[in-house]
Backbone as numpy.savetxt, mean C-alpha at the origin, in Angstrom:
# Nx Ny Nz CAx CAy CAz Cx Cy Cz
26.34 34.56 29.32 25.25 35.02 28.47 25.43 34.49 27.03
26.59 34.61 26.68 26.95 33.82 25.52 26.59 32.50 24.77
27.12 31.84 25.83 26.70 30.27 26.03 25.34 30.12 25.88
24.40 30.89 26.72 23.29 30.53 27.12 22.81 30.97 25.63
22.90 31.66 24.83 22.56 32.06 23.24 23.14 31.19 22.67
23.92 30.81 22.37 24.15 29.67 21.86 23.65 28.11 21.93
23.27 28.01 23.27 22.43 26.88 23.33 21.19 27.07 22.61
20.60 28.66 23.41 19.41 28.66 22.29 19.18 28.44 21.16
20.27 28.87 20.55 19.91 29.05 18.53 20.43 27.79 18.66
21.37 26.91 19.18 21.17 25.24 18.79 20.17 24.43 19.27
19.22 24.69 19.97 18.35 24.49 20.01 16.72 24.49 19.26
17.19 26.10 18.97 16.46 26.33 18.01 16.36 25.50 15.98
17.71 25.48 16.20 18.51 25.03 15.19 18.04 23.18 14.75
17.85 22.89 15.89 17.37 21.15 15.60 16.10 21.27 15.47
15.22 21.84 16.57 13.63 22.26 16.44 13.13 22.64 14.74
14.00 23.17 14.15 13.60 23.54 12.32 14.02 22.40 11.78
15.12 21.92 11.81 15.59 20.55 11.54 14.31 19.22 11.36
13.88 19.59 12.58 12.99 18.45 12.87 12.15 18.47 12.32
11.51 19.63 12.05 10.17 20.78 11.17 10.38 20.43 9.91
11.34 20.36 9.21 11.64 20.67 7.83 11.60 18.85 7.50
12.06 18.30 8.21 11.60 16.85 8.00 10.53 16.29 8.37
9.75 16.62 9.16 8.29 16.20 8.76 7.70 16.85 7.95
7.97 18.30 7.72 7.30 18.49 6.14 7.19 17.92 4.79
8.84 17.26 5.24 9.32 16.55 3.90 8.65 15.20 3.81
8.30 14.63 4.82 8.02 13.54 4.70 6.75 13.83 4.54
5.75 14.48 5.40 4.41 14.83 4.68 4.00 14.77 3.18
5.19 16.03 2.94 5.20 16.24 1.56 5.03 14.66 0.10
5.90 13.88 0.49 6.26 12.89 0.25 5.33 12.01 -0.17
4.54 11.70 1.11 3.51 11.17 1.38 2.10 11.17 0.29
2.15 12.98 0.71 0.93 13.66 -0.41 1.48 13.14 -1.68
2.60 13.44 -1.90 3.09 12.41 -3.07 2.53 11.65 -3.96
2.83 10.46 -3.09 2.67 9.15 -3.36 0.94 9.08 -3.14
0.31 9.75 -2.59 -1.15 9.79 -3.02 -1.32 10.21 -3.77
-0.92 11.45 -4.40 -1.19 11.93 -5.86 -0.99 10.95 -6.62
-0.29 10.06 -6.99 0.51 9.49 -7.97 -0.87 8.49 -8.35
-1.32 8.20 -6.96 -2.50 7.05 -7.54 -3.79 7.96 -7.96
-3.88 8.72 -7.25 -5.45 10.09 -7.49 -5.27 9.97 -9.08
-3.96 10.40 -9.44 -3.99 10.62 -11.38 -4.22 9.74 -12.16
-4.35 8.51 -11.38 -4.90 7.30 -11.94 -5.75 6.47 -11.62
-6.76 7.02 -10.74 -7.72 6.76 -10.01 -8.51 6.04 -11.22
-8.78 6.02 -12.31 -10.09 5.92 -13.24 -9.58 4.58 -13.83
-8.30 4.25 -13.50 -7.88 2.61 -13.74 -5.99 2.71 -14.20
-5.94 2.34 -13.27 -4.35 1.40 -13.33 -3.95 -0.19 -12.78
-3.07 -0.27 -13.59 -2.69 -1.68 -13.08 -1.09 -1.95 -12.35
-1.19 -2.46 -11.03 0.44 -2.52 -10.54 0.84 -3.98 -10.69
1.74 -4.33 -11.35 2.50 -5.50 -10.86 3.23 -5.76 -9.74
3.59 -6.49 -9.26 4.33 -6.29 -7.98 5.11 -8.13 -7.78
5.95 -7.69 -6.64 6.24 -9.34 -5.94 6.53 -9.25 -4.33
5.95 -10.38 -3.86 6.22 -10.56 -2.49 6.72 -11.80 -2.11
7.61 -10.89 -1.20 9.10 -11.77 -0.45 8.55 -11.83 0.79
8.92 -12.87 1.63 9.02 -13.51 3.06 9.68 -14.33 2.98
10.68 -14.44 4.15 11.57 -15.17 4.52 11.09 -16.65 4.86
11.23 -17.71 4.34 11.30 -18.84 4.03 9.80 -19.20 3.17
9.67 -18.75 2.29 8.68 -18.65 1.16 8.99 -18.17 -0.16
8.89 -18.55 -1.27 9.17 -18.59 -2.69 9.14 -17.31 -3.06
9.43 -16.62 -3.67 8.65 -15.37 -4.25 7.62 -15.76 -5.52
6.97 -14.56 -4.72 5.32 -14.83 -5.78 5.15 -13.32 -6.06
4.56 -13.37 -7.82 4.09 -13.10 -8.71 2.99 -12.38 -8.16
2.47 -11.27 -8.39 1.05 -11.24 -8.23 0.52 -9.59 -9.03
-0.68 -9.05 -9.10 -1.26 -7.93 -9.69 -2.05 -7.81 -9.20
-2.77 -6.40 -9.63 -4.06 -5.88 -9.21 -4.43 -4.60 -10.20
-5.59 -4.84 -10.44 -6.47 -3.52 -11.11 -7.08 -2.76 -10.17
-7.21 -1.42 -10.72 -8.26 -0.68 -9.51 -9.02 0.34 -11.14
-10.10 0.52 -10.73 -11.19 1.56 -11.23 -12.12 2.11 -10.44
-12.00 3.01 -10.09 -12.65 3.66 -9.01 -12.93 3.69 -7.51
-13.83 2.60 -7.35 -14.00 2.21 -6.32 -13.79 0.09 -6.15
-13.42 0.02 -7.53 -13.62 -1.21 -7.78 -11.93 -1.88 -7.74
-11.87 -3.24 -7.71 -10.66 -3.47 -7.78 -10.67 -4.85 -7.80
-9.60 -5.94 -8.59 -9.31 -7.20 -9.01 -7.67 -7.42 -8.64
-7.94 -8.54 -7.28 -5.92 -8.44 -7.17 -5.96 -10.49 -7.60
-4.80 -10.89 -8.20 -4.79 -11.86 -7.84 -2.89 -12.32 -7.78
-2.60 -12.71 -6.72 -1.48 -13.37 -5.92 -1.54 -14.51 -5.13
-0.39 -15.48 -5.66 -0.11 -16.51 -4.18 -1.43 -17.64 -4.65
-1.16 -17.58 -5.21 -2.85 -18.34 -5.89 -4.18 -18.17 -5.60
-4.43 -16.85 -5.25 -5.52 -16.27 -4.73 -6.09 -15.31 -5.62
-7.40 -15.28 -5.33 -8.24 -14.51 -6.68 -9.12 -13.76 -5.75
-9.14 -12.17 -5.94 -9.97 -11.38 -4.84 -10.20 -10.05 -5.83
-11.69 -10.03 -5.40 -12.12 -8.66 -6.39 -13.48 -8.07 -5.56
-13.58 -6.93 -5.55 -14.46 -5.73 -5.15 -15.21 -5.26 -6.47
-16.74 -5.23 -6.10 -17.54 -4.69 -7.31 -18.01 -3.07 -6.40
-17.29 -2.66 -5.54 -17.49 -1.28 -4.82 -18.78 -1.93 -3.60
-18.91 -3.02 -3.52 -20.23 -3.05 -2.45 -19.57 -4.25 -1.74
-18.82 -5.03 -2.52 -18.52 -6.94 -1.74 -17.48 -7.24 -2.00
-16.70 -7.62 -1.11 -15.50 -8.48 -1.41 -15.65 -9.96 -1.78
-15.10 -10.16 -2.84 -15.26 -11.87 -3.28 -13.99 -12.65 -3.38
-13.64 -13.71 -2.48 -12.36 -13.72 -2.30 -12.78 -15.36 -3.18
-11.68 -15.78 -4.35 -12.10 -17.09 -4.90 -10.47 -18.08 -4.19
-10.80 -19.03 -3.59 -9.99 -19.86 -3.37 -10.13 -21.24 -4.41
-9.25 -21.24 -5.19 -9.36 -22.41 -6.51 -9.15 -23.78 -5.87
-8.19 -23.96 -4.68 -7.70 -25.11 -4.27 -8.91 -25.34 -3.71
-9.61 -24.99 -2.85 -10.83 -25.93 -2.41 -11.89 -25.56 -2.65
-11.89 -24.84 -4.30 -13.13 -24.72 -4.72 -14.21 -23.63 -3.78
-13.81 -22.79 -3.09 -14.60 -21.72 -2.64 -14.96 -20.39 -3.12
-16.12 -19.81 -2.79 -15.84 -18.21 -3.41 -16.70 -17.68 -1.68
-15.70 -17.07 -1.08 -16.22 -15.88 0.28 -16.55 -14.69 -0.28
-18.01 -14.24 0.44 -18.52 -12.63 -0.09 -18.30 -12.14 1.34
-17.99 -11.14 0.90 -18.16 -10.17 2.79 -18.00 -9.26 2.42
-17.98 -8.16 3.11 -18.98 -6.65 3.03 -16.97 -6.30 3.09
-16.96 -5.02 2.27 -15.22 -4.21 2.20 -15.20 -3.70 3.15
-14.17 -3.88 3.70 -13.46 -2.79 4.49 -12.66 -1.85 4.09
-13.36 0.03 3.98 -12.80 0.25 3.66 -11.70 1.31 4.23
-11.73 1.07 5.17 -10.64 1.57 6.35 -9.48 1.01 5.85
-9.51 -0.10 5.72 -7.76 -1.08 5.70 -7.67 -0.62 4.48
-5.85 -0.74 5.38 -4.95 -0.38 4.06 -3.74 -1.38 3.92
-4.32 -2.45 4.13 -4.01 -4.02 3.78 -3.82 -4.19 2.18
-2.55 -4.39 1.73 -2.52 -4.34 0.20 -3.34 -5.95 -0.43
-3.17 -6.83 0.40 -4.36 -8.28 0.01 -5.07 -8.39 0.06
-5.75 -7.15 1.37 -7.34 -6.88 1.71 -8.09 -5.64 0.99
-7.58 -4.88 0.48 -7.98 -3.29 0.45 -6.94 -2.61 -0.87
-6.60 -3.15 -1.68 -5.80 -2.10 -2.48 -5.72 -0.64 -2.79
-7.41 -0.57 -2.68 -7.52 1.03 -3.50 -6.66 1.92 -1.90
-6.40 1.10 -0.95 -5.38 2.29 0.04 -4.21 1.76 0.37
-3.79 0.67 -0.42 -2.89 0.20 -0.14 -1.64 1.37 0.14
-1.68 2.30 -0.81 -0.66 3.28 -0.36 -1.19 4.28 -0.21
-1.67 4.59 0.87 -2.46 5.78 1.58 -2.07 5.84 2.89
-0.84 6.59 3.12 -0.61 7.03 4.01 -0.73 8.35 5.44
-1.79 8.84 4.52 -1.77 10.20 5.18 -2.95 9.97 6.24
-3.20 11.39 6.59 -4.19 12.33 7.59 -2.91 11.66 9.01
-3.90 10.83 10.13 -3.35 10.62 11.32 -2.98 9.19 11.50
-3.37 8.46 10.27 -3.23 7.11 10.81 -1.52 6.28 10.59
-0.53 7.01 10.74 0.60 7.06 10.79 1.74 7.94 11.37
2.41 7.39 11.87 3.23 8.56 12.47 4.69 8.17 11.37
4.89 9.59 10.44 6.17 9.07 9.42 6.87 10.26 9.56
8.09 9.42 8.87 9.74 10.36 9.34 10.25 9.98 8.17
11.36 10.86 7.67 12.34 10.24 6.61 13.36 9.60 7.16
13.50 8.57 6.75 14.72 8.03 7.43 15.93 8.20 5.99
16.07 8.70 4.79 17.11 8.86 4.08 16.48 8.50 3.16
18.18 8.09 1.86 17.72 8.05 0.63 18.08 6.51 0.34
17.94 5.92 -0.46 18.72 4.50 -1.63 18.44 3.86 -2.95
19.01 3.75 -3.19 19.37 3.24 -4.88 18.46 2.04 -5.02
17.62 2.11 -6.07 16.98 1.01 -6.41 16.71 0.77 -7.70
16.00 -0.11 -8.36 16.74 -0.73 -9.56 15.94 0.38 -10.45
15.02 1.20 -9.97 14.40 2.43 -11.18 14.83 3.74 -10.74
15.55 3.81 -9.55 16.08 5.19 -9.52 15.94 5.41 -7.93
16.79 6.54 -7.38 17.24 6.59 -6.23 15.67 6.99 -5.15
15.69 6.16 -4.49 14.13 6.75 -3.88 14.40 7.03 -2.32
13.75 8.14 -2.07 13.61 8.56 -0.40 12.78 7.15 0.07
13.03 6.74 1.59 12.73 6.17 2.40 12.23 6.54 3.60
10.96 6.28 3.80 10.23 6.62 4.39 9.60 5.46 5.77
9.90 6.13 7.09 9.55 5.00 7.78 7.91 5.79 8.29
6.88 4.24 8.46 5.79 4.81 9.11 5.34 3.97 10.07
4.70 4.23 11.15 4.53 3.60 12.08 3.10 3.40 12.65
2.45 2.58 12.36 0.72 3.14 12.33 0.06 3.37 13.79
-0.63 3.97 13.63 -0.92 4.42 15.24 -2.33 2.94 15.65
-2.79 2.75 16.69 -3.22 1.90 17.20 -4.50 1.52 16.34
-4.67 0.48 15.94 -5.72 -0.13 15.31 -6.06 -0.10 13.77
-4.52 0.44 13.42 -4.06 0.51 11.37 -3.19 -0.61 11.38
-3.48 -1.48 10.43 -2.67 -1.97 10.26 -2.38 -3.26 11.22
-3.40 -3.53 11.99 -3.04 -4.71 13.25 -2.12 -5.72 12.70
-1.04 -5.96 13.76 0.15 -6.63 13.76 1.34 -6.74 13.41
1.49 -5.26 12.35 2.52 -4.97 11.58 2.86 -3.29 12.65
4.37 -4.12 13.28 5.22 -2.56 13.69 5.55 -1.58 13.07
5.91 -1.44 11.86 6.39 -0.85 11.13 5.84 -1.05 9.40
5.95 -0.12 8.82 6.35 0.02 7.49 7.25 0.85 6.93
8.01 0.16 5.74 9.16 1.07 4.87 8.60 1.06 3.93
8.78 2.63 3.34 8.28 2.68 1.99 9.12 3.63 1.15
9.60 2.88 0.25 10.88 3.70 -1.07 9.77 3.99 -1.92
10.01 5.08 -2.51 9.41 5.80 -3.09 9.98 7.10 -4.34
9.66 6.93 -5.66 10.83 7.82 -6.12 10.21 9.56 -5.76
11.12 10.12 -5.11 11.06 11.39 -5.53 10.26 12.70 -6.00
10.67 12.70 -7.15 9.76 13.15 -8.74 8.55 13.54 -8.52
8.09 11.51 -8.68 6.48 11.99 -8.88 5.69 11.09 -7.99
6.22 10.28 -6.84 5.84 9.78 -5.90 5.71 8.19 -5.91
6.31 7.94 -7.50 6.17 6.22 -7.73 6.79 5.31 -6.61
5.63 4.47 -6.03 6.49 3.84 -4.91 6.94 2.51 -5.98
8.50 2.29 -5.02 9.41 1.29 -5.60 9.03 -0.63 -4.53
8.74 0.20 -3.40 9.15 -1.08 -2.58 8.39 -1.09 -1.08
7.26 -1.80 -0.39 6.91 -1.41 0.89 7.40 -2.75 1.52
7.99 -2.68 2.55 8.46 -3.63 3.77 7.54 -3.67 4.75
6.74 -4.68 5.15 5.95 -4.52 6.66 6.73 -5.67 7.57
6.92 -4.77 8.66 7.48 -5.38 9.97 6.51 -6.19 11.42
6.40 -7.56 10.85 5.22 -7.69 11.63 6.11 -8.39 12.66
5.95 -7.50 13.77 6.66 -7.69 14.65 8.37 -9.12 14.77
9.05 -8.78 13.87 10.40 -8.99 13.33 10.57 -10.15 11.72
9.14 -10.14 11.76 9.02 -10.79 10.31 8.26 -10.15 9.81
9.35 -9.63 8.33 9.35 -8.73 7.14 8.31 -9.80 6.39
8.06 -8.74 5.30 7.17 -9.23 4.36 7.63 -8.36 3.34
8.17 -8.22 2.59 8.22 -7.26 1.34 7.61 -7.52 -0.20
7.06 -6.20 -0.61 6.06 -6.40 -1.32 7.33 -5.13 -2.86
7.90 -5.53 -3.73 8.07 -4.83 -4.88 7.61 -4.58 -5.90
7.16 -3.23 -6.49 6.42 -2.90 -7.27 7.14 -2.53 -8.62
6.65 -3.73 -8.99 7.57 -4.03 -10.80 7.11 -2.44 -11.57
5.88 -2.22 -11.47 5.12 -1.29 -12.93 4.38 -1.04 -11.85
3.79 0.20 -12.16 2.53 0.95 -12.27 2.16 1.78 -13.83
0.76 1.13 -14.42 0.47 0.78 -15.82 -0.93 2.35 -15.59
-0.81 3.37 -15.99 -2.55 3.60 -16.81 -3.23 3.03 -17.07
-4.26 3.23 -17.31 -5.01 1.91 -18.25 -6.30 3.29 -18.98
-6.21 2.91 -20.32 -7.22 3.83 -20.80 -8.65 3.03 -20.61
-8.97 1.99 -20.58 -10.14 1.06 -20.33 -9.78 -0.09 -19.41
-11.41 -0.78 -18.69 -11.23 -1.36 -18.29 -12.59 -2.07 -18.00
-12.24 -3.33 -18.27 -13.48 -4.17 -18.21 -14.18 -4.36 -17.29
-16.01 -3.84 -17.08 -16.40 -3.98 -15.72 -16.51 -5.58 -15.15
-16.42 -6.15 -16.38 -16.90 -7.99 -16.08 -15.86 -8.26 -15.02
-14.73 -7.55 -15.08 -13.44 -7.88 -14.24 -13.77 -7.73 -12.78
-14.69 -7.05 -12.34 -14.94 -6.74 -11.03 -16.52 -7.40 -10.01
-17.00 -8.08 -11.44 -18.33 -8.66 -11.47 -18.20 -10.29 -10.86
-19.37 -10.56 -9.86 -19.46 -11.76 -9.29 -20.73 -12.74 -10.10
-20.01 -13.60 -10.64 -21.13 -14.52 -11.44 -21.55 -15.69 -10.63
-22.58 -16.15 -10.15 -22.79 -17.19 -9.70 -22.69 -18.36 -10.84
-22.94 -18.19 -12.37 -23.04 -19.37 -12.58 -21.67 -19.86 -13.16
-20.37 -18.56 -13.50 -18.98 -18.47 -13.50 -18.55 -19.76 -12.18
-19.27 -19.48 -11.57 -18.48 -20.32 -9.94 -19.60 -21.66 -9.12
-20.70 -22.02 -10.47 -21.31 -22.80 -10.07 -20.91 -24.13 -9.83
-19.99 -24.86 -9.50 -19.57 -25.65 -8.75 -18.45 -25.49 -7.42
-18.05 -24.40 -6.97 -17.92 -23.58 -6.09 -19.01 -23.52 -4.92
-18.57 -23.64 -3.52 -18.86 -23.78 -2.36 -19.17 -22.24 -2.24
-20.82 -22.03 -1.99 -20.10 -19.88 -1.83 -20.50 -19.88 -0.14
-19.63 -19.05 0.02 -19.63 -18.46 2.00 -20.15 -17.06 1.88
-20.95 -17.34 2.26 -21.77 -15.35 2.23 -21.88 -15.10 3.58
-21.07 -13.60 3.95 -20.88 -13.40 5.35 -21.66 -11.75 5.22
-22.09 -11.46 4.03 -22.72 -10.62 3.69 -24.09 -9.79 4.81
């Protein structure tokens, strides 16, 4: 009879275990959405992205509302809240196509780039580590079918505190991509021209309207 109580309450004992860490990681999560909600009205992230046998590149992005300007990798892409306008300089193109705003593709979609919550992830803490702004929980997420197509996994360090993410890793099926986030900036203003598509800005430009 003993035994058999004892199994129970260790049983019981991992079952809260398990509880108390998906709360935490929930918790976490809500986080790191707050962190951007408080700056929903305009911030700017710097960042860099690593892949294995590729340079590291430089890149940014603005967001204001619904609007947003990223440019990386020599690519120029901005949302006026209705169109995506992607400018390719090397061969002189500018693509319009309608947002998606499901994805949470940080090249395609910024304003969710770190939006992890409701169901479209299944996340766990996997621990803590040291990074160059301060010790951040690590967070693994795993997107459930049709988030995220082609990427197994994501890691996301994140400080603590107030939910500043440090670092996201995507695992596309055994090739990483890591993306580090130098700054996240406020911004008390922000220029709407920044999010605006000029035809005569890009009049020698090839335009692709998939609109």
């Amino acid at each position: 009879m003993r035994k058999f109580l004892y199994i129970s309450a260790l049983i019981i004992a991992l079952l809260c275990g398990q509880r108390v860490e998906a709360q935490s990681a929930e918790q976490m999560v809500a986080r790191v959405t707050s962190f951007f909600a408080e700056r929903a009205d305009g911030y700017r992230v710097r960042f860099v992205v690593n892949m294995e046998g590729m340079d590291a590149q430089r890149g940014e992005y603005v967001v204001a509302g619904k609007k947003y300007h990223i440019e990386v990798m020599g690519q120029e892409q901005f949302s006026d809240g209705l169109y995506r306008y992607g400018v390719d300089g090397v061969n002189m193109e500018v693509t319009i196509d309608r947002i998606d705003p499901e994805s949470r593709n940080l090249l395609v979609n910024p304003l969710r780039a770190f939006d992890f919550g409701g169901e479209a992830f299944e996340v766990s803490v996997a621990g803590e580590s040291d990074t160059a702004v301060g010790r951040a929980v690590v967070l693994h997420l795993v997107p459930r079918e049709g988030v995220l197509d082609g990427v197994r996994r994501v890691v996301l360090y994140a400080l603590p505190d107030d939910g500043r993410p440090v670092e996201l890793r995507y695992d596309f099926n055994g090739l990483e991509l890591s993306v580090q986030v130098e700054s996240v900036e406020k911004l008390k203003s922000v220029n709407d021209k920044k999010f605006q598509f000029s035809a005569t800005e890009f009049k020698n430009y090839e335009i692709i309207d998939f609109r």
